[in-house]
Coordinates of C-alpha atoms in Angstrom, one line a residue:
Chain A
X837 CA -20.7 47.8 -97.4
X838 CA -17.2 46.3 -97.2
X839 CA -17.2 46.6 -93.5
X840 CA -20.5 44.8 -93.2
X841 CA -19.1 42.0 -95.4
X842 CA -16.0 41.8 -93.3
X843 CA -17.9 41.7 -90.0
X844 CA -20.2 39.1 -91.6
X845 CA -17.1 37.0 -92.6
X846 CA -15.7 37.4 -89.1
X847 CA -18.9 36.2 -87.5
X848 CA -19.1 33.3 -89.9
X849 CA -15.6 32.2 -89.2
X850 CA -16.1 32.4 -85.4
X851 CA -19.3 30.3 -85.7
X852 CA -17.5 27.9 -88.0
X853 CA -14.6 27.5 -85.5
X854 CA -16.9 26.9 -82.6
X855 CA -18.8 24.4 -84.6
X856 CA -15.6 22.7 -85.5
X857 CA -14.6 22.2 -81.9
X858 CA -18.1 20.8 -81.2
X859 CA -18.3 18.4 -84.2
X860 CA -17.5 15.5 -82.0
X861 CA -17.7 14.9 -78.3
X862 CA -17.0 12.3 -75.5
X863 CA -19.3 9.3 -75.3
X864 CA -19.6 6.9 -72.3
X865 CA -19.6 3.2 -72.7
X866 CA -19.9 0.8 -69.7
X867 CA -20.1 -2.9 -68.9
X868 CA -21.1 -4.8 -65.8
X869 CA -20.9 -8.3 -67.1
X870 CA -17.2 -9.0 -67.7
X871 CA -14.2 -9.8 -65.5
X872 CA -16.4 -9.4 -62.4
X873 CA -15.9 -5.7 -62.5
X874 CA -17.4 -2.5 -63.6
X875 CA -15.8 -1.3 -66.8
X876 CA -16.2 2.3 -67.9
X877 CA -14.9 3.9 -71.1
X878 CA -15.0 7.5 -72.3
X879 CA -14.2 8.0 -75.9
X880 CA -14.2 10.8 -78.4
X881 CA -16.5 10.1 -81.3
X882 CA -18.2 12.2 -84.1
X883 CA -21.6 11.0 -83.0
X884 CA -23.6 8.4 -81.2
X885 CA -23.5 6.0 -84.2
X886 CA -19.7 6.0 -84.2
X887 CA -19.5 5.6 -80.5
X888 CA -21.9 2.6 -80.8
X889 CA -19.6 1.1 -83.4
X890 CA -16.7 1.4 -81.0
X891 CA -18.8 -0.2 -78.2
X892 CA -19.5 -3.3 -80.3
X893 CA -15.8 -3.9 -80.9
X894 CA -14.8 -3.1 -77.3
X895 CA -17.5 -5.3 -75.8
X896 CA -16.4 -8.2 -78.1
X897 CA -12.9 -7.9 -76.6
X898 CA -13.9 -7.9 -73.0
X899 CA -16.5 -10.7 -73.6
X900 CA -14.0 -12.8 -75.5
X901 CA -11.3 -12.7 -72.7
X902 CA -14.0 -13.1 -70.0
X903 CA -15.3 -16.3 -71.6
X904 CA -11.8 -17.6 -72.3
X905 CA -10.2 -16.9 -69.0
X906 CA -12.9 -17.5 -66.4
X907 CA -12.2 -20.3 -64.0
X908 CA -15.7 -20.2 -62.5
X909 CA -17.8 -21.6 -65.3
X910 CA -17.6 -23.7 -68.5
X911 CA -18.1 -22.3 -71.9
X912 CA -21.7 -22.1 -73.0
X913 CA -22.7 -24.8 -75.5
X914 CA -23.1 -22.2 -78.2
X915 CA -19.7 -20.6 -77.6
X916 CA -17.4 -20.2 -80.6
X917 CA -14.4 -21.2 -78.5
X918 CA -12.8 -24.6 -78.0
X919 CA -11.9 -24.4 -74.3
X920 CA -11.6 -22.0 -71.5
X921 CA -9.6 -22.0 -68.2
X922 CA -12.4 -23.7 -66.4
X923 CA -12.5 -26.6 -68.8
X924 CA -8.6 -26.8 -69.0
X925 CA -8.6 -27.1 -65.2
X926 CA -10.8 -30.2 -65.5
X927 CA -8.4 -31.9 -67.9
X928 CA -5.0 -32.1 -66.2
X929 CA -2.3 -33.9 -68.1
X930 CA -4.3 -34.1 -71.3
X931 CA -3.0 -32.3 -74.5
X932 CA -5.9 -30.0 -75.4
X933 CA -6.4 -27.9 -78.5
X934 CA -7.2 -24.2 -77.6
X935 CA -7.9 -21.1 -79.5
X936 CA -5.1 -18.8 -80.5
X937 CA -6.3 -16.0 -78.3
X938 CA -6.2 -18.2 -75.2
X939 CA -2.8 -19.6 -76.3
X940 CA -1.4 -16.1 -76.7
X941 CA -2.5 -14.8 -73.3
X942 CA -1.2 -17.9 -71.5
X943 CA 2.1 -17.5 -73.5
X944 CA 2.2 -13.9 -72.3
X945 CA 1.6 -15.0 -68.7
X946 CA 4.5 -17.5 -69.0
X947 CA 6.7 -14.7 -70.3
X948 CA 5.7 -12.6 -67.2
X949 CA 6.7 -15.6 -65.0
X950 CA 10.2 -15.5 -66.4
X951 CA 10.4 -11.7 -66.3
X952 CA 9.4 -11.7 -62.6
X953 CA 11.6 -14.6 -61.5
X954 CA 8.5 -16.7 -60.8
X955 CA 6.8 -14.1 -58.6
X956 CA 4.0 -14.1 -61.1
X957 CA 2.6 -17.6 -61.8
X958 CA -0.8 -18.5 -63.2
X959 CA -0.4 -22.2 -62.1
X960 CA -1.0 -21.5 -58.4
X961 CA -4.8 -21.5 -58.7
X962 CA -5.3 -24.1 -56.0
X963 CA -3.6 -21.9 -53.4
X964 CA -5.4 -18.8 -54.6
X965 CA -8.7 -20.7 -54.2
X966 CA -8.1 -21.5 -50.5
X967 CA -7.4 -17.8 -49.7
X968 CA -10.3 -16.5 -51.9
X969 CA -12.7 -18.9 -50.1
X970 CA -11.5 -17.8 -46.7
X971 CA -12.1 -14.1 -47.7
X972 CA -15.0 -14.2 -50.1
X973 CA -17.1 -17.3 -49.6
X974 CA -20.7 -16.3 -49.6
X975 CA -21.6 -18.1 -46.4
X976 CA -18.3 -18.7 -44.6
X977 CA -16.1 -15.8 -45.8
X978 CA -14.5 -13.3 -43.5
X979 CA -14.3 -10.2 -45.7
X980 CA -12.9 -7.3 -43.5
X981 CA -13.4 -9.5 -40.4
X982 CA -11.2 -11.3 -38.0
X983 CA -10.7 -15.0 -38.9
X984 CA -11.1 -17.3 -35.9
X985 CA -7.9 -19.3 -35.0
X986 CA -9.4 -22.7 -35.9
X987 CA -10.7 -21.5 -39.3
X988 CA -7.3 -20.0 -40.1
X989 CA -5.5 -23.2 -39.1
X990 CA -7.8 -25.3 -41.3
X991 CA -6.9 -23.0 -44.2
X992 CA -3.2 -23.4 -43.4
X993 CA -3.6 -27.1 -43.3
X994 CA -5.1 -27.1 -46.7
X995 CA -2.3 -24.8 -48.0
X996 CA 0.4 -27.1 -46.5
X997 CA -1.1 -30.1 -48.3
X998 CA -0.8 -28.4 -51.7
X999 CA 2.4 -29.3 -53.5
X1000 CA 3.2 -26.7 -56.1
X1001 CA 5.1 -28.0 -59.1
X1002 CA 7.4 -26.1 -61.3
X1003 CA 6.8 -25.4 -65.0
X1004 CA 3.6 -27.4 -65.3
X1005 CA 2.3 -25.5 -68.4
X1006 CA 3.4 -26.8 -71.8
X1007 CA 2.3 -24.9 -74.9
X1008 CA 2.8 -26.2 -78.4
X1009 CA 1.8 -25.3 -82.0
X1010 CA 1.4 -27.8 -84.8
X1011 CA 0.1 -27.0 -88.3
X1012 CA -1.6 -23.8 -87.2
X1013 CA -3.3 -25.5 -84.3
X1014 CA -2.6 -24.5 -80.7
X1015 CA -2.3 -26.9 -77.7
X1016 CA -1.9 -26.8 -74.0
X1017 CA -1.0 -29.5 -71.5
X1018 CA -1.0 -28.9 -67.7
X1019 CA 1.5 -31.5 -66.6
X1020 CA 0.2 -32.2 -63.1
X1021 CA -2.6 -34.2 -61.5
X1022 CA -3.9 -31.3 -59.5
X1023 CA -2.5 -27.9 -60.6
X1024 CA -5.2 -25.3 -61.4
X1025 CA -4.7 -22.2 -63.6
X1026 CA -5.9 -18.8 -62.6
X1027 CA -5.6 -15.9 -65.0
X1028 CA -7.3 -13.4 -62.7
X1029 CA -4.2 -11.3 -62.3
X1030 CA -3.6 -10.7 -66.0
X1031 CA -6.8 -11.2 -68.0
X1032 CA -8.3 -7.7 -67.1
X1033 CA -5.1 -5.9 -67.9
X1034 CA -4.5 -8.0 -71.1
X1035 CA -8.0 -7.3 -72.4
X1036 CA -7.8 -3.6 -71.5
X1037 CA -4.5 -3.5 -73.5
X1038 CA -6.4 -4.9 -76.5
X1039 CA -9.0 -2.1 -76.2
X1040 CA -6.2 0.4 -75.7
X1041 CA -4.5 -0.8 -78.9
X1042 CA -7.8 -0.7 -80.8
X1043 CA -8.4 3.0 -79.8
X1044 CA -4.8 3.8 -80.7
X1045 CA -5.1 2.1 -84.1
X1046 CA -8.2 4.3 -84.8
X1047 CA -6.0 7.3 -84.1
X1048 CA -8.3 8.5 -81.3
X1049 CA -6.6 11.0 -79.0
X1050 CA -9.2 11.5 -76.3
X1051 CA -10.2 8.5 -74.3
X1052 CA -10.1 6.8 -70.9
X1053 CA -10.6 3.2 -69.9
X1054 CA -11.2 2.2 -66.4
X1055 CA -11.5 -1.5 -65.7
X1056 CA -12.6 -1.9 -62.1
X1057 CA -10.4 1.0 -61.0
X1058 CA -7.3 -1.2 -60.6
X1059 CA -6.5 -1.1 -64.3
X1060 CA -6.8 2.1 -66.2
X1061 CA -5.6 3.3 -69.6
X1062 CA -5.8 6.9 -70.7
X1063 CA -5.2 9.0 -73.7
X1064 CA -5.6 12.8 -73.5
X1065 CA -8.2 14.6 -71.4
X1066 CA -10.4 16.7 -73.7
X1067 CA -11.5 18.9 -70.8
X1068 CA -8.3 20.0 -69.3
X1069 CA -5.4 22.1 -70.6
X1070 CA -2.5 19.9 -71.7
X1071 CA -4.8 16.9 -71.9
X1072 CA -3.9 15.9 -68.4
X1073 CA -5.9 13.5 -66.2
X1074 CA -5.7 13.8 -62.4
X1075 CA -5.5 10.3 -61.0
X1076 CA -5.8 10.0 -57.3
X1077 CA -4.3 7.0 -55.4
X1078 CA -6.6 5.1 -53.1
X1079 CA -5.5 5.1 -49.5
X1080 CA -5.4 1.4 -48.5
X1081 CA -5.5 2.3 -44.8
X1082 CA -8.3 5.0 -44.9
X1083 CA -10.2 5.5 -41.8
X1084 CA -12.9 7.8 -43.1
X1085 CA -14.0 10.1 -45.9
X1086 CA -11.2 12.7 -45.3
X1087 CA -8.3 10.4 -46.0
X1088 CA -9.6 8.1 -48.8
X1089 CA -6.7 9.0 -51.1
X1090 CA -3.0 9.5 -50.3
X1091 CA -1.7 11.2 -53.4
X1092 CA -2.3 12.3 -56.9
X1093 CA -0.5 11.8 -60.2
X1094 CA -0.9 13.9 -63.3
X1095 CA -0.8 11.8 -66.5
X1096 CA -1.8 11.3 -70.1
X1097 CA -1.2 8.6 -72.7
X1098 CA -0.4 6.0 -70.1
X1099 CA -1.5 2.8 -68.4
X1100 CA -1.8 2.5 -64.6
X1101 CA -2.3 -0.6 -62.6
X1102 CA -2.6 -1.0 -58.8
X1103 CA -2.4 -4.2 -56.9
X1104 CA -3.5 -3.8 -53.3
X1105 CA -4.7 -5.5 -50.2
X1106 CA -7.5 -3.1 -49.3
X1107 CA -10.5 -4.2 -51.5
X1108 CA -10.7 -7.8 -50.4
X1109 CA -9.1 -9.1 -47.2
X1110 CA -9.7 -10.9 -43.9
X1111 CA -7.8 -10.2 -40.7
X1112 CA -5.8 -12.6 -38.7
X1113 CA -3.6 -11.6 -35.7
X1114 CA -3.7 -8.0 -36.9
X1115 CA -2.5 -8.7 -40.5
X1116 CA -4.5 -8.6 -43.7
X1117 CA -4.9 -11.8 -45.6
X1118 CA -5.8 -10.9 -49.2
X1119 CA -6.1 -12.5 -52.6
X1120 CA -2.7 -11.8 -54.0
X1121 CA -0.8 -15.0 -53.2
X1122 CA 3.0 -15.4 -53.4
X1123 CA 3.9 -18.4 -55.6
X1124 CA 7.0 -18.7 -53.4
X1125 CA 5.4 -19.0 -50.0
X1126 CA 1.8 -19.9 -50.9
X1127 CA 0.7 -17.0 -48.6
X1128 CA -0.6 -13.5 -49.0
X1129 CA 2.4 -11.4 -48.1
X1130 CA 2.4 -8.2 -46.0
X1131 CA 5.3 -6.1 -47.3
X1132 CA 3.1 -3.5 -49.0
X1133 CA -0.5 -2.3 -48.9
X1134 CA -0.4 -1.2 -52.6
X1135 CA 1.9 -1.3 -55.6
X1136 CA 1.0 1.1 -58.4
X1137 CA 2.8 0.6 -61.7
X1138 CA 2.8 3.1 -64.7
X1139 CA 3.7 2.1 -68.2
X1140 CA 2.3 1.4 -71.7
X1141 CA 1.4 -2.3 -71.7
X1142 CA -1.6 -3.0 -69.4
X1143 CA -1.1 -6.8 -69.5
X1144 CA 2.5 -6.4 -68.4
X1145 CA 1.5 -3.8 -65.7
X1146 CA -1.2 -6.2 -64.3
X1147 CA 1.3 -9.1 -64.0
X1148 CA 4.2 -7.0 -62.8
X1149 CA 2.2 -5.2 -60.1
X1150 CA 1.0 -8.6 -58.9
X1151 CA 4.5 -10.0 -58.8
X1152 CA 6.1 -7.1 -57.1
X1153 CA 3.4 -7.2 -54.4
X1154 CA 4.8 -10.5 -53.2
X1155 CA 8.5 -9.6 -53.4
X1156 CA 10.4 -8.7 -50.2
X1157 CA 11.7 -5.1 -50.4
X1158 CA 15.3 -6.1 -51.3
X1159 CA 14.1 -8.4 -54.1
X1160 CA 11.9 -5.7 -55.4
X1161 CA 14.7 -3.2 -55.3
X1162 CA 17.0 -5.5 -57.3
X1163 CA 14.2 -6.2 -59.8
X1164 CA 13.8 -2.5 -60.4
X1165 CA 17.5 -2.0 -60.9
X1166 CA 17.4 -4.7 -63.6
X1167 CA 14.2 -3.9 -65.3
X1168 CA 12.7 -0.5 -64.6
X1169 CA 14.6 1.4 -67.2
X1170 CA 14.4 -1.2 -70.0
X1171 CA 10.7 -1.6 -69.6
X1172 CA 10.2 2.2 -69.0
X1173 CA 8.1 1.7 -65.9
X1174 CA 7.3 3.9 -62.9
X1175 CA 6.3 2.7 -59.5
X1176 CA 4.7 3.9 -56.3
X1177 CA 4.7 1.6 -53.3
X1178 CA 2.6 2.1 -50.2
X1179 CA 4.5 0.1 -47.6
X1180 CA 2.9 -1.9 -44.8
X1181 CA 4.2 0.6 -42.2
X1182 CA 2.4 3.4 -44.0
X1183 CA 5.5 5.0 -45.7
X1184 CA 5.4 5.8 -49.4
X1185 CA 8.3 5.1 -51.8
X1186 CA 8.2 6.3 -55.4
X1187 CA 10.4 5.4 -58.4
X1188 CA 9.3 7.9 -60.9
X1189 CA 11.1 9.1 -64.1
X1190 CA 8.8 11.7 -65.6
X1191 CA 5.4 11.6 -64.0
X1192 CA 4.6 14.1 -61.2
X1193 CA 3.5 12.5 -57.9
X1194 CA 2.0 14.7 -55.2
X1195 CA 1.5 13.2 -51.8
X1196 CA -1.8 14.1 -50.1
X1197 CA -2.8 16.4 -52.9
X1198 CA -6.4 15.1 -53.0
Chain B
X167 CA -18.2 61.2 -96.4
X168 CA -14.8 60.7 -94.7
X169 CA -16.3 61.7 -91.3
X170 CA -19.1 59.2 -91.9
X171 CA -16.6 56.4 -92.5
X172 CA -14.7 57.1 -89.3
X173 CA -17.9 56.9 -87.3
X174 CA -18.7 53.6 -89.0
X175 CA -15.2 52.4 -88.2
X176 CA -15.6 53.3 -84.5
X177 CA -18.9 51.4 -84.5
X178 CA -17.3 48.4 -86.1
X179 CA -14.5 48.3 -83.6
X180 CA -17.1 48.7 -80.8
X181 CA -19.1 45.9 -82.2
X182 CA -16.2 43.5 -82.6
X183 CA -14.9 44.4 -79.1
X184 CA -18.3 43.7 -77.6
X185 CA -18.5 40.4 -79.5
X186 CA -15.2 39.2 -78.2
X187 CA -16.0 40.4 -74.6
X188 CA -19.3 38.4 -74.7
X189 CA -17.5 35.3 -76.1
X190 CA -14.7 35.7 -73.6
X191 CA -17.2 36.0 -70.7
X192 CA -19.0 32.9 -71.8
X193 CA -15.7 31.0 -72.0
X194 CA -14.6 32.1 -68.5
X195 CA -18.0 31.1 -67.1
X196 CA -18.0 27.7 -68.7
X197 CA -14.4 27.1 -67.4
X198 CA -15.4 28.2 -63.9
X199 CA -18.3 25.8 -63.7
X200 CA -16.3 23.0 -65.3
X201 CA -13.6 23.2 -62.7
X202 CA -15.5 23.5 -59.4
X203 CA -13.6 21.4 -56.9
X204 CA -16.4 20.2 -54.7
X205 CA -19.2 17.9 -55.9
X206 CA -22.4 19.8 -56.5
X207 CA -24.3 16.8 -57.8
X208 CA -24.2 13.0 -57.2
X209 CA -25.8 10.9 -60.0
X210 CA -27.3 7.5 -59.4
X211 CA -27.1 5.2 -62.4
X212 CA -28.8 1.8 -63.0
X213 CA -27.5 -0.8 -65.5
X214 CA -25.6 0.3 -68.6
X215 CA -27.5 3.6 -69.0
X216 CA -25.4 6.7 -69.1
X217 CA -28.4 8.7 -68.1
X218 CA -28.7 9.1 -64.4
X219 CA -31.9 7.7 -63.1
X220 CA -31.7 10.0 -60.0
X221 CA -29.7 13.1 -59.5
X222 CA -28.9 14.5 -56.0
X223 CA -28.5 18.3 -56.2
X224 CA -26.4 19.3 -53.1
X225 CA -26.6 23.0 -54.0
X226 CA -30.4 23.3 -54.3
X227 CA -31.1 20.6 -51.8
X228 CA -33.3 18.5 -54.0
X229 CA -33.5 15.0 -55.5
X230 CA -34.5 14.7 -59.2
X231 CA -36.0 11.6 -60.6
X232 CA -35.1 11.5 -64.3
X233 CA -37.0 8.4 -65.2
X234 CA -38.5 5.3 -63.6
X235 CA -37.0 1.8 -63.5
X236 CA -38.5 -0.7 -65.9
X237 CA -39.8 -3.1 -63.2
X238 CA -42.1 -6.1 -63.7
X239 CA -45.6 -5.3 -62.4
X240 CA -45.4 -8.3 -60.1
X241 CA -43.2 -6.1 -57.8
X242 CA -46.3 -3.8 -57.3
X243 CA -44.1 -0.8 -56.8
X244 CA -42.6 2.0 -58.9
X245 CA -38.9 2.6 -58.5
X246 CA -37.0 4.7 -57.6
X247 CA -38.7 5.6 -54.3
X248 CA -37.6 8.9 -53.0
X249 CA -38.1 9.5 -49.3
X250 CA -37.5 13.1 -48.4
X251 CA -37.9 12.4 -44.6
X252 CA -35.3 9.8 -44.2
X253 CA -33.3 11.2 -47.1
X254 CA -33.2 7.9 -49.0
X255 CA -33.5 6.7 -52.6
X256 CA -34.6 3.1 -53.1
X257 CA -33.9 1.3 -56.3
X258 CA -34.5 -2.3 -57.4
X259 CA -31.1 -4.0 -58.0
X260 CA -30.4 -7.0 -60.3
X261 CA -29.3 -9.4 -57.5
X262 CA -31.9 -12.0 -57.0
X263 CA -32.7 -14.1 -53.9
X264 CA -35.2 -16.9 -54.6
X265 CA -36.0 -15.3 -57.9
X266 CA -36.8 -11.9 -56.3
X267 CA -34.7 -8.9 -57.1
X268 CA -33.4 -7.1 -54.1
X269 CA -33.6 -3.4 -53.2
X270 CA -30.6 -1.0 -52.8
X271 CA -31.2 1.9 -50.4
X272 CA -29.0 5.0 -50.9
X273 CA -29.0 7.7 -48.1
X274 CA -27.8 11.2 -49.0
X275 CA -26.8 14.1 -46.8
X276 CA -27.2 17.6 -48.2
X277 CA -25.0 19.3 -45.6
X278 CA -22.1 16.9 -45.8
X279 CA -22.6 16.5 -49.6
X280 CA -22.3 12.8 -49.0
X281 CA -23.9 9.5 -50.0
X282 CA -24.0 6.1 -48.4
X283 CA -25.4 2.8 -49.4
X284 CA -27.3 1.8 -46.2
X285 CA -29.0 -1.4 -47.4
X286 CA -28.4 -3.9 -50.2
X287 CA -28.2 -7.6 -50.7
X288 CA -25.1 -9.0 -52.5
X289 CA -22.6 -11.8 -52.0
X290 CA -20.0 -9.6 -50.3
X291 CA -21.8 -6.4 -49.6
X292 CA -18.8 -4.4 -50.8
X293 CA -20.7 -1.3 -51.8
X294 CA -22.5 -0.9 -48.4
X295 CA -19.2 -1.6 -46.6
X296 CA -17.6 1.4 -48.5
X297 CA -19.3 3.7 -46.0
X298 CA -19.9 7.4 -46.5
X299 CA -18.5 8.9 -49.7
X300 CA -18.2 12.5 -50.8
X301 CA -16.3 11.8 -54.0
X302 CA -15.5 8.2 -54.3
X303 CA -17.9 6.3 -56.7
X304 CA -20.0 3.6 -55.0
X305 CA -20.5 0.6 -57.3
X306 CA -22.9 -2.1 -56.3
X307 CA -22.4 -5.4 -58.2
X308 CA -24.2 -7.5 -59.1
X309 CA -27.0 -5.1 -58.4
X310 CA -25.7 -2.9 -61.3
X311 CA -26.3 0.3 -59.4
X312 CA -23.7 3.1 -59.0
X313 CA -23.4 6.5 -57.5
X314 CA -20.9 9.0 -59.0
X315 CA -20.0 12.5 -58.0
X316 CA -19.5 15.2 -60.6
X317 CA -16.3 16.5 -58.8
X318 CA -13.7 17.6 -61.3
X319 CA -10.7 17.6 -58.9
X320 CA -9.8 14.0 -59.9
X321 CA -10.8 12.0 -62.9
X322 CA -9.9 8.5 -61.6
X323 CA -8.7 6.7 -58.5
X324 CA -6.4 3.7 -58.7

């Protein structure tokens, strides 16, 4: 009788244990409508209702920063916000009251400008627009195609006419109200190189605050934040690195990193570019030269602050190799960052501290 | 009485061993299937749904329609359209030209376990320019259609 009871207890405990491990599971959340990209989140939750609660908060975050930082369209009349980047760009030289969220992201972008010695600068929107039009214009763009000489020269003429001014953004706070003044008659702000990372960082912080261990956030593949992987021993995610000079399906990645609890951002020239005289002209424009530079095909940065990673990978992309090396000497350790650079000549350089990088492992 | 007990004991041990062997076997099988390197299925998704609208089974050479798209009757057609002769799946995307939603045509290849977007209308045609994929997700914006492989070798690409 005792034996039967003990076997019964054993069975119950096994069933209970297996039930425990299955009490929650991973839920997928995805958005198509924000930051011009496909955002995909996998998060551990007890049930669908809880996952839906997370979804509401996460969608609010992406929607908020999309509305505030877009430079393509004005705020909707029913919007709860005062201004967005589009409307600020229509009001040069005026002192405009803005919401604290927009104030803070612009303030963060200005900090990134200082940190990167001006290689990250949100006030070069005019220049970015010329290059983006050359590549992506719906009727006249040359995405992945050779740009005719005359068209390229016209773009260069436009670029040469643009006089970039230093320190045009003035932020101020009075009695709990926040203001911006763009001190220029023509400068245009473009937060495209920080808004996605910054918003993803807010989502990352939200999931961390909830104490959720298992999650992954992929914002358009260039910006990802991950916790632990529920489906693999040690919680590791295998993250492959996109080969910017792939020629077919067999060489679409050039390496793999094995990571958990980390943020990763890649800036690259391979998703959107036009070709002129054998070189790629992409959308990451150097504030120093007003041109897309051709030192690297991709710069991948690993760290824990997605907003910073987004800005830093953008800045490093425009730095000549010797400037980049000096920057790393000064900042890599203090900011606890890791880097992988895919150089224009096809060579790969890594600056890793703890993460394992395997070339051609995919 | 004592002999009886020992027989019972042996039975108990046998029972428990059997139980653990079965559980262990199930665990190993689950792990084996969860860690297969090559994609055996590609799933096609439409919109925000996490349920694939179509699944391409590369192992059993078949295409499974899980549900139909909710399309206004004015389009006079049920989507997805599966064409087993040309190996294509046609869905109605969200991108509109002159108020008409445009189709996205996905071609699959069982032998190569690959998928390619062969026709779509969008501002930059990025997803059809991606070419043939055997693992890389193909994401069509603003058509809101994506194809993802169930390969477990990598979780993300940056």
